[in-house]
PDB file of C-alpha atoms in Angstrom:
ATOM      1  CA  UNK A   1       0.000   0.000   0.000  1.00 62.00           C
ATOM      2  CA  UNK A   2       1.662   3.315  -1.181  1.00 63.00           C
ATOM      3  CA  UNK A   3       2.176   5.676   1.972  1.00 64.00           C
ATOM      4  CA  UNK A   4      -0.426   7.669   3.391  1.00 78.00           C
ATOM      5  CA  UNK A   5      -0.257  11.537   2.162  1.00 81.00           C
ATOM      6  CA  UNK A   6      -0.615  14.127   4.189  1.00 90.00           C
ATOM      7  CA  UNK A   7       0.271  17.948   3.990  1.00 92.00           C
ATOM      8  CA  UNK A   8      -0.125  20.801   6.329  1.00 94.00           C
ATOM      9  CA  UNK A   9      -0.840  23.777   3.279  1.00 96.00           C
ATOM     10  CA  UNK A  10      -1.558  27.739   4.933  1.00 96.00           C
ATOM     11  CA  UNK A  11      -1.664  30.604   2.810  1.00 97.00           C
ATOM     12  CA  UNK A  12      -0.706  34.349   3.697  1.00 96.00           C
ATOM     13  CA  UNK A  13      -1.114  37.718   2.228  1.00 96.00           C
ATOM     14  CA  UNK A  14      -3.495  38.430  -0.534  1.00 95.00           C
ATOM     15  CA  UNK A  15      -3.972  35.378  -2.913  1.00 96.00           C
ATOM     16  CA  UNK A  16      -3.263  37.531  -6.524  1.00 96.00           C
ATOM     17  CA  UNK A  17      -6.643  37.296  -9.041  1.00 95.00           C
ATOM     18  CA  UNK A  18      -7.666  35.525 -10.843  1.00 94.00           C
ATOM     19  CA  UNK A  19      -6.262  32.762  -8.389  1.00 97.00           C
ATOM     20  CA  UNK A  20      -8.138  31.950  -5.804  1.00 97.00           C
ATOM     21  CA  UNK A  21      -6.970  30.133  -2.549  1.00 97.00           C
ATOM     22  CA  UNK A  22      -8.464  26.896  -3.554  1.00 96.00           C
ATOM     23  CA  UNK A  23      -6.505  26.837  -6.867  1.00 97.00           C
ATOM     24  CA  UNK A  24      -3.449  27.539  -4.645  1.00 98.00           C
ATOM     25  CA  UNK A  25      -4.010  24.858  -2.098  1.00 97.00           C
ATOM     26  CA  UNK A  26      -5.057  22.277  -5.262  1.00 97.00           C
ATOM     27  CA  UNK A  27      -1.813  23.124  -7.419  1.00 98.00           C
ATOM     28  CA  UNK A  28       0.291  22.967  -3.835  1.00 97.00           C
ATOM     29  CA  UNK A  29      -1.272  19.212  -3.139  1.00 96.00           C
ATOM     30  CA  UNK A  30      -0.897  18.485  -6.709  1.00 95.00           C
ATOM     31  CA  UNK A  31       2.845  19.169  -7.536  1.00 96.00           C
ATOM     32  CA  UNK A  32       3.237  17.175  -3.804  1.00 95.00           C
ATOM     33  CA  UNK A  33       1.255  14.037  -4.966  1.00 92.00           C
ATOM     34  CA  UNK A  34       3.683  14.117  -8.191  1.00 92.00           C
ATOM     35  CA  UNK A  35       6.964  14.770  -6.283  1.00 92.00           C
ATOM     36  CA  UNK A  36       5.840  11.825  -4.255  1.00 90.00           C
ATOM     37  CA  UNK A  37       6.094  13.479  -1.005  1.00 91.00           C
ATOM     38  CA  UNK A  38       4.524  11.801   1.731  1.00 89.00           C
ATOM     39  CA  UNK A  39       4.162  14.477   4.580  1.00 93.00           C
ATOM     40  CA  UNK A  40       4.415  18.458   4.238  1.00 95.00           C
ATOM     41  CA  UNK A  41       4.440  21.483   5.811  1.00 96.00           C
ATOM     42  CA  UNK A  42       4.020  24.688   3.769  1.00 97.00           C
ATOM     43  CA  UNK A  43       4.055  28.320   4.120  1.00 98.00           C
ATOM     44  CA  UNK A  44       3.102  29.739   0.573  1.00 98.00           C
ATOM     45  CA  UNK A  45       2.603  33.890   1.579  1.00 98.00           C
ATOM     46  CA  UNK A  46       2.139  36.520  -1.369  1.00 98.00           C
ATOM     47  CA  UNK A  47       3.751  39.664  -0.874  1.00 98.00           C
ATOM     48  CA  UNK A  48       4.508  42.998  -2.016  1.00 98.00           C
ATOM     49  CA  UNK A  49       7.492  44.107  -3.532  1.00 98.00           C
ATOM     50  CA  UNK A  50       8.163  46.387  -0.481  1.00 98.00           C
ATOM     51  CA  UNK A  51       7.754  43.171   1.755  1.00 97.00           C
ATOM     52  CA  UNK A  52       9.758  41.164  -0.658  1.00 97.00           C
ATOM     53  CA  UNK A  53      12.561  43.512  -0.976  1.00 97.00           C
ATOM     54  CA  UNK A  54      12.885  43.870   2.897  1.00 97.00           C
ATOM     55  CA  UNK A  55      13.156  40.103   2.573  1.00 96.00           C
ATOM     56  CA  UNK A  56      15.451  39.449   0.260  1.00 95.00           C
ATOM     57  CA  UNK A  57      17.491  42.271   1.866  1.00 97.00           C
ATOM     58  CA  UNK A  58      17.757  40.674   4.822  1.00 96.00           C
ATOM     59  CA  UNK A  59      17.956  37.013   4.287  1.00 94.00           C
ATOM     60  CA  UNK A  60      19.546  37.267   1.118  1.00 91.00           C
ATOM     61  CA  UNK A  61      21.298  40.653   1.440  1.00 95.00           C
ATOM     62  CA  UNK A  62      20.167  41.702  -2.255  1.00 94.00           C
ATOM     63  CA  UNK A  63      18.439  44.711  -2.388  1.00 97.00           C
ATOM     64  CA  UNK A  64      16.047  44.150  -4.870  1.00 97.00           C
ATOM     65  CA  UNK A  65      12.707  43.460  -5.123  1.00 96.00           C
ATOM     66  CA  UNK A  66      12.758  39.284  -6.662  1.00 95.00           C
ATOM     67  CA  UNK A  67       9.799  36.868  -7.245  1.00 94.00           C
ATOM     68  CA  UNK A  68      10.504  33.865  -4.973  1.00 95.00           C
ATOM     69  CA  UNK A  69      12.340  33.132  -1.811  1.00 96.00           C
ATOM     70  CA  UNK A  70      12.187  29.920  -0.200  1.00 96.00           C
ATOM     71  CA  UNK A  71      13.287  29.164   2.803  1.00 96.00           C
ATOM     72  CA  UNK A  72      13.863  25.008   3.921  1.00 93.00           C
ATOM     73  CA  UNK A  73      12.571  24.878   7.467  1.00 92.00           C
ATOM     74  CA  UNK A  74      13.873  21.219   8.242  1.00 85.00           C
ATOM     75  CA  UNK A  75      13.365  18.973   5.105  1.00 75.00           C
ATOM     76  CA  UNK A  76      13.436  15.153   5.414  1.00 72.00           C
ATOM     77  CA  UNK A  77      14.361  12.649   3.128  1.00 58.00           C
ATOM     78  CA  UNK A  78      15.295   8.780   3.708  1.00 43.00           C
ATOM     79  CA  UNK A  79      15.232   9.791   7.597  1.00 38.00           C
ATOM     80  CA  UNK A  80      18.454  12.112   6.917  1.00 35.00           C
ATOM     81  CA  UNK A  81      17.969  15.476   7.834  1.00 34.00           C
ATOM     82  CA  UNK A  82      20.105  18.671   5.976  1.00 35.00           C
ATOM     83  CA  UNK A  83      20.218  22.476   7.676  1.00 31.00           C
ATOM     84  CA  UNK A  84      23.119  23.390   4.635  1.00 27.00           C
ATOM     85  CA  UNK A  85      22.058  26.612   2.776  1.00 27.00           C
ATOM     86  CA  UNK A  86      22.833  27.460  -1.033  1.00 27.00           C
ATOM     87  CA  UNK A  87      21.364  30.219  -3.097  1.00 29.00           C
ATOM     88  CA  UNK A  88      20.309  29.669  -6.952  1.00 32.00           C
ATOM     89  CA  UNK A  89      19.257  31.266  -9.933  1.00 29.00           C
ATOM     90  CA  UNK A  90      17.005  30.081 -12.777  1.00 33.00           C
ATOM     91  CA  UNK A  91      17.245  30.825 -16.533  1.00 33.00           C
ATOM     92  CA  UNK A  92      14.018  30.010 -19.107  1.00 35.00           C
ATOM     93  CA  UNK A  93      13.911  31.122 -22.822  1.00 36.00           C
ATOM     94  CA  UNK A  94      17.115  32.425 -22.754  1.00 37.00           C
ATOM     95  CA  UNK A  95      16.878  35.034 -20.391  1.00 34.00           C
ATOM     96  CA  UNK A  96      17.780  35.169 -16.335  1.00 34.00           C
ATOM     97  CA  UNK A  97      15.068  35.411 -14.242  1.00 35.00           C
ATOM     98  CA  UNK A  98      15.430  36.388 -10.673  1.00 32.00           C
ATOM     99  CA  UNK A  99      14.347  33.638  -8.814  1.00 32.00           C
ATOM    100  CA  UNK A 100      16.181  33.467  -5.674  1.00 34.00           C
ATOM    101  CA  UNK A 101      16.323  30.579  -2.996  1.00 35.00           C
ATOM    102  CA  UNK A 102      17.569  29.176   0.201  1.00 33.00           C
ATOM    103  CA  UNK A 103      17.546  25.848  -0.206  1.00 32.00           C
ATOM    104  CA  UNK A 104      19.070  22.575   1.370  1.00 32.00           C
ATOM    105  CA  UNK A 105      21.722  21.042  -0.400  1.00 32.00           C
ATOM    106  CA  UNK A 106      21.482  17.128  -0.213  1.00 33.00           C
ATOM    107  CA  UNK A 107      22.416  13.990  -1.562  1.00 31.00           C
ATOM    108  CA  UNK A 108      20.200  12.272  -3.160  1.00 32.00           C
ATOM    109  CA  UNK A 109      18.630  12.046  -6.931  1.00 36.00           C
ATOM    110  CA  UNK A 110      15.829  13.886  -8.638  1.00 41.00           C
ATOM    111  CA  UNK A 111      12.921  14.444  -6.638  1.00 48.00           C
ATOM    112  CA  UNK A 112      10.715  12.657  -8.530  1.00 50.00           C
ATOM    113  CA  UNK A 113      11.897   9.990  -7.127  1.00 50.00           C
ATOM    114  CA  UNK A 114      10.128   7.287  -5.397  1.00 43.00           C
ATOM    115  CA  UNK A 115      11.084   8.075  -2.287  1.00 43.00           C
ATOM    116  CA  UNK A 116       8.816   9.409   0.387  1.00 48.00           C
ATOM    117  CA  UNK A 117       9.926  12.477   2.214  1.00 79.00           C
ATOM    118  CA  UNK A 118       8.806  14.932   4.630  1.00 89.00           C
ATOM    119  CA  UNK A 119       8.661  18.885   3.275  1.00 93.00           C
ATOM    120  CA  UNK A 120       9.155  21.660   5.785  1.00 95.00           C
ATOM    121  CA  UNK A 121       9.313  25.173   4.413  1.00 96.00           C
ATOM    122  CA  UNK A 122       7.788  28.617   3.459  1.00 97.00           C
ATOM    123  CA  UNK A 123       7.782  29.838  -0.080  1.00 98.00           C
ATOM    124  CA  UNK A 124       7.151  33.715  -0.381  1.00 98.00           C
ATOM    125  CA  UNK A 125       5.891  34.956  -3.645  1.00 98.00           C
ATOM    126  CA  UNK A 126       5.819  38.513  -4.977  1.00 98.00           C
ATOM    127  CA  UNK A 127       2.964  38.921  -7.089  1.00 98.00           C
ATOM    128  CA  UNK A 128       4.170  42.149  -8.721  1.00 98.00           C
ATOM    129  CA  UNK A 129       6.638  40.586 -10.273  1.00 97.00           C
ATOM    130  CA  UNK A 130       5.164  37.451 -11.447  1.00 98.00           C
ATOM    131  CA  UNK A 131       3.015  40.196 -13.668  1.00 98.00           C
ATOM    132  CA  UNK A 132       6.414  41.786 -14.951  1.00 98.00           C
ATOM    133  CA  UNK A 133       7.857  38.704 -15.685  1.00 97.00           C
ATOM    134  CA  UNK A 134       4.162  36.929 -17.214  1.00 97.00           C
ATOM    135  CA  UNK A 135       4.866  39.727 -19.507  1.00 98.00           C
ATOM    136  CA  UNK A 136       8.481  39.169 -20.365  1.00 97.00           C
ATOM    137  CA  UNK A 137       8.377  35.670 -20.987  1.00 95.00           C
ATOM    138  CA  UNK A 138       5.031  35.680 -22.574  1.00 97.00           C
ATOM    139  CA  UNK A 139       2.949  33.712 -20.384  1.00 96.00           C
ATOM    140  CA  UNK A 140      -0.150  33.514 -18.487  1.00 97.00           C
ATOM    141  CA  UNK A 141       0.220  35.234 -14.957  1.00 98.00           C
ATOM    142  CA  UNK A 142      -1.470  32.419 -13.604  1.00 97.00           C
ATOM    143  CA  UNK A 143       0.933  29.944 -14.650  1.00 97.00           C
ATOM    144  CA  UNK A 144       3.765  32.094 -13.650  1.00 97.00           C
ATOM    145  CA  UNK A 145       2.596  32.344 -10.145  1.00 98.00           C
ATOM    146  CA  UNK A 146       2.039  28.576 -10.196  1.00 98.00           C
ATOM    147  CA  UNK A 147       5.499  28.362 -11.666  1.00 98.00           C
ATOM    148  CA  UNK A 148       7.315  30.230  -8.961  1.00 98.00           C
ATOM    149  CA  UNK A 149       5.248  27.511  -6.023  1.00 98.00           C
ATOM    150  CA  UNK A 150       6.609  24.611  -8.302  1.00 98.00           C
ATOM    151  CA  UNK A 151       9.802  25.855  -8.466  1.00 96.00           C
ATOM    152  CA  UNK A 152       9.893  26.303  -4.294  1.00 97.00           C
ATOM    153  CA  UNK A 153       8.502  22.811  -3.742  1.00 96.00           C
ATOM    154  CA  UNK A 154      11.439  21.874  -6.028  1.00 96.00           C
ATOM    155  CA  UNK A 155      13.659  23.753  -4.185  1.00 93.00           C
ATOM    156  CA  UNK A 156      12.232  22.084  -1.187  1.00 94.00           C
ATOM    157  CA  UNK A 157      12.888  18.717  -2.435  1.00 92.00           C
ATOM    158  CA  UNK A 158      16.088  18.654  -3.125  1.00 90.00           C
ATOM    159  CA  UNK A 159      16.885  19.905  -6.745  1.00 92.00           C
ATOM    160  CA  UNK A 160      18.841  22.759  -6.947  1.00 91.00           C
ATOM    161  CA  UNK A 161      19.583  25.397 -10.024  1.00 91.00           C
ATOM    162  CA  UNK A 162      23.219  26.725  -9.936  1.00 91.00           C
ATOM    163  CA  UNK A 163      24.302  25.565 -12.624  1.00 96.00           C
ATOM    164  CA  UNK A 164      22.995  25.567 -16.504  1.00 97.00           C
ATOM    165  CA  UNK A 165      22.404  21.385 -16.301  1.00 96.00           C
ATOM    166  CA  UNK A 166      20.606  22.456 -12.816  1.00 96.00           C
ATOM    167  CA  UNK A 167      18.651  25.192 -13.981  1.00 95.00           C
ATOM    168  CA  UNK A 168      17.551  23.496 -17.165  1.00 96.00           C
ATOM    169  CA  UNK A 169      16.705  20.310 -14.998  1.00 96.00           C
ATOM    170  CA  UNK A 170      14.755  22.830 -12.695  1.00 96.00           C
ATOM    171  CA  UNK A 171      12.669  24.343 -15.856  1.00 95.00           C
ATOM    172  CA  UNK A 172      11.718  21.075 -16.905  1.00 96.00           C
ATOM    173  CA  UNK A 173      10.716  19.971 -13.709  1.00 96.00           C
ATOM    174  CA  UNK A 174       8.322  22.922 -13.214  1.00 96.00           C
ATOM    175  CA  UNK A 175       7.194  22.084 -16.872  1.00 96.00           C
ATOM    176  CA  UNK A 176       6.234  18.710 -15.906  1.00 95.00           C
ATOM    177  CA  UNK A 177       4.589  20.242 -12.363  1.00 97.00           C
ATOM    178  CA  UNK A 178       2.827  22.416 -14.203  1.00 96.00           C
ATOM    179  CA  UNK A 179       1.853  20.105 -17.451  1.00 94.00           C
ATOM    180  CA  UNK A 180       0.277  17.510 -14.997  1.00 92.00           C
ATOM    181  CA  UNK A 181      -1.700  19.974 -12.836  1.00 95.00           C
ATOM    182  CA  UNK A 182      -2.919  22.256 -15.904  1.00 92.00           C
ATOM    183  CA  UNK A 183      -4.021  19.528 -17.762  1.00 89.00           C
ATOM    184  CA  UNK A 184      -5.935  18.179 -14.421  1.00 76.00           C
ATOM    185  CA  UNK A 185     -10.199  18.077 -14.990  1.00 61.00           C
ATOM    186  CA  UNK A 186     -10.945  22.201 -14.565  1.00 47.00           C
ATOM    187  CA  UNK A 187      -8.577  22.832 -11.490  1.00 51.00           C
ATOM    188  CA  UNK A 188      -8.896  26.447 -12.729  1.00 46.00           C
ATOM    189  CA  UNK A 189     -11.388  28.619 -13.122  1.00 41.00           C
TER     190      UNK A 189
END
């Protein structure tokens, strides 16, 4: 019997429209049930670029305003347990995008493996700039929010994107995130 799922999901801030909180929560325990994770705890709070500026200031000690910071709170995976910090940045179409992380730095494969694990973090999200980039890389803003909580949960579990083989590993892994839940039976509205 595959392992029981369960995941601890609050939102904070304002939810950016057209989303609403349920499409959050669905996409969150959707990209979870395809990264196989077995227990989680997320954060996912939308800010403003003020907010996220402050943030990224002082965790990050850039001061500029960025699109996603995510911070691993005690991730688990095969019972092994990883406080190490690195930082990354993510490239799509050609052109750098800011996305900025904390993230653990462990040993083991691809998170889509078949291993269970336990997820323990916050993902903060600057809505502002989801719209700026939407607009720069031609997309829909809703996917590009749901892009920047894929690429946190990825973060989250495991991969990293410091590299060009990491960061094109990374894109395709929020492809495939995002392919399975968009394609889901009218998840959104």
């Amino acid at each position: 019997m595959p392992p029981r799922r369960t995941a601890d999901i609050t939102l904070g801030g304002r939810v950016p429209r057209p989303l609403t909180c349920g499409d959050i929560e669905r996409a969150a325990r959707s990209f979870l049930k395809t990264l196989q994770v077995s227990k989680a705890q997320i954060s996912i709070v939308f800010l403003d670029p003020r907010s996220m500026r402050r943030l990224n200031l002082e965790f990050l000690g850039h001061d500029y305003v960025t699109d996603v910071v995510t911070f691993d709170l005690g991730s688990e995976r095969s019972g092994t347990r990883d406080k190490g910090q690195g930082t990354g940045r993510a490239k799509r179409k050609g052109k750098e995008n800011s996305f900025l992380s904390i993230c653990s730095r462990r040993s083991f494969p691809c998170p889509m493996s078949h291993v269970p694990c336990h997820l323990n973090g916050e993902i903060y999200i600057c809505p502002s700039q989801a719209r700026k980039n939407a607009r720069l890389f031609d997309a829909p803003f809703r996917e590009e929010v749901l892009r920047y909580l894929a690429h946190g949960l990825l973060h989250l579990s495991g991969l990293d994107d410091a590299t060009p083989d990491e960061r094109r590993h990374m894109t395709s892994s929020e492809d495939r995130l995002l392919g399975s839940f968009l394609s889901g039976p009218a998840l959104l509205t």
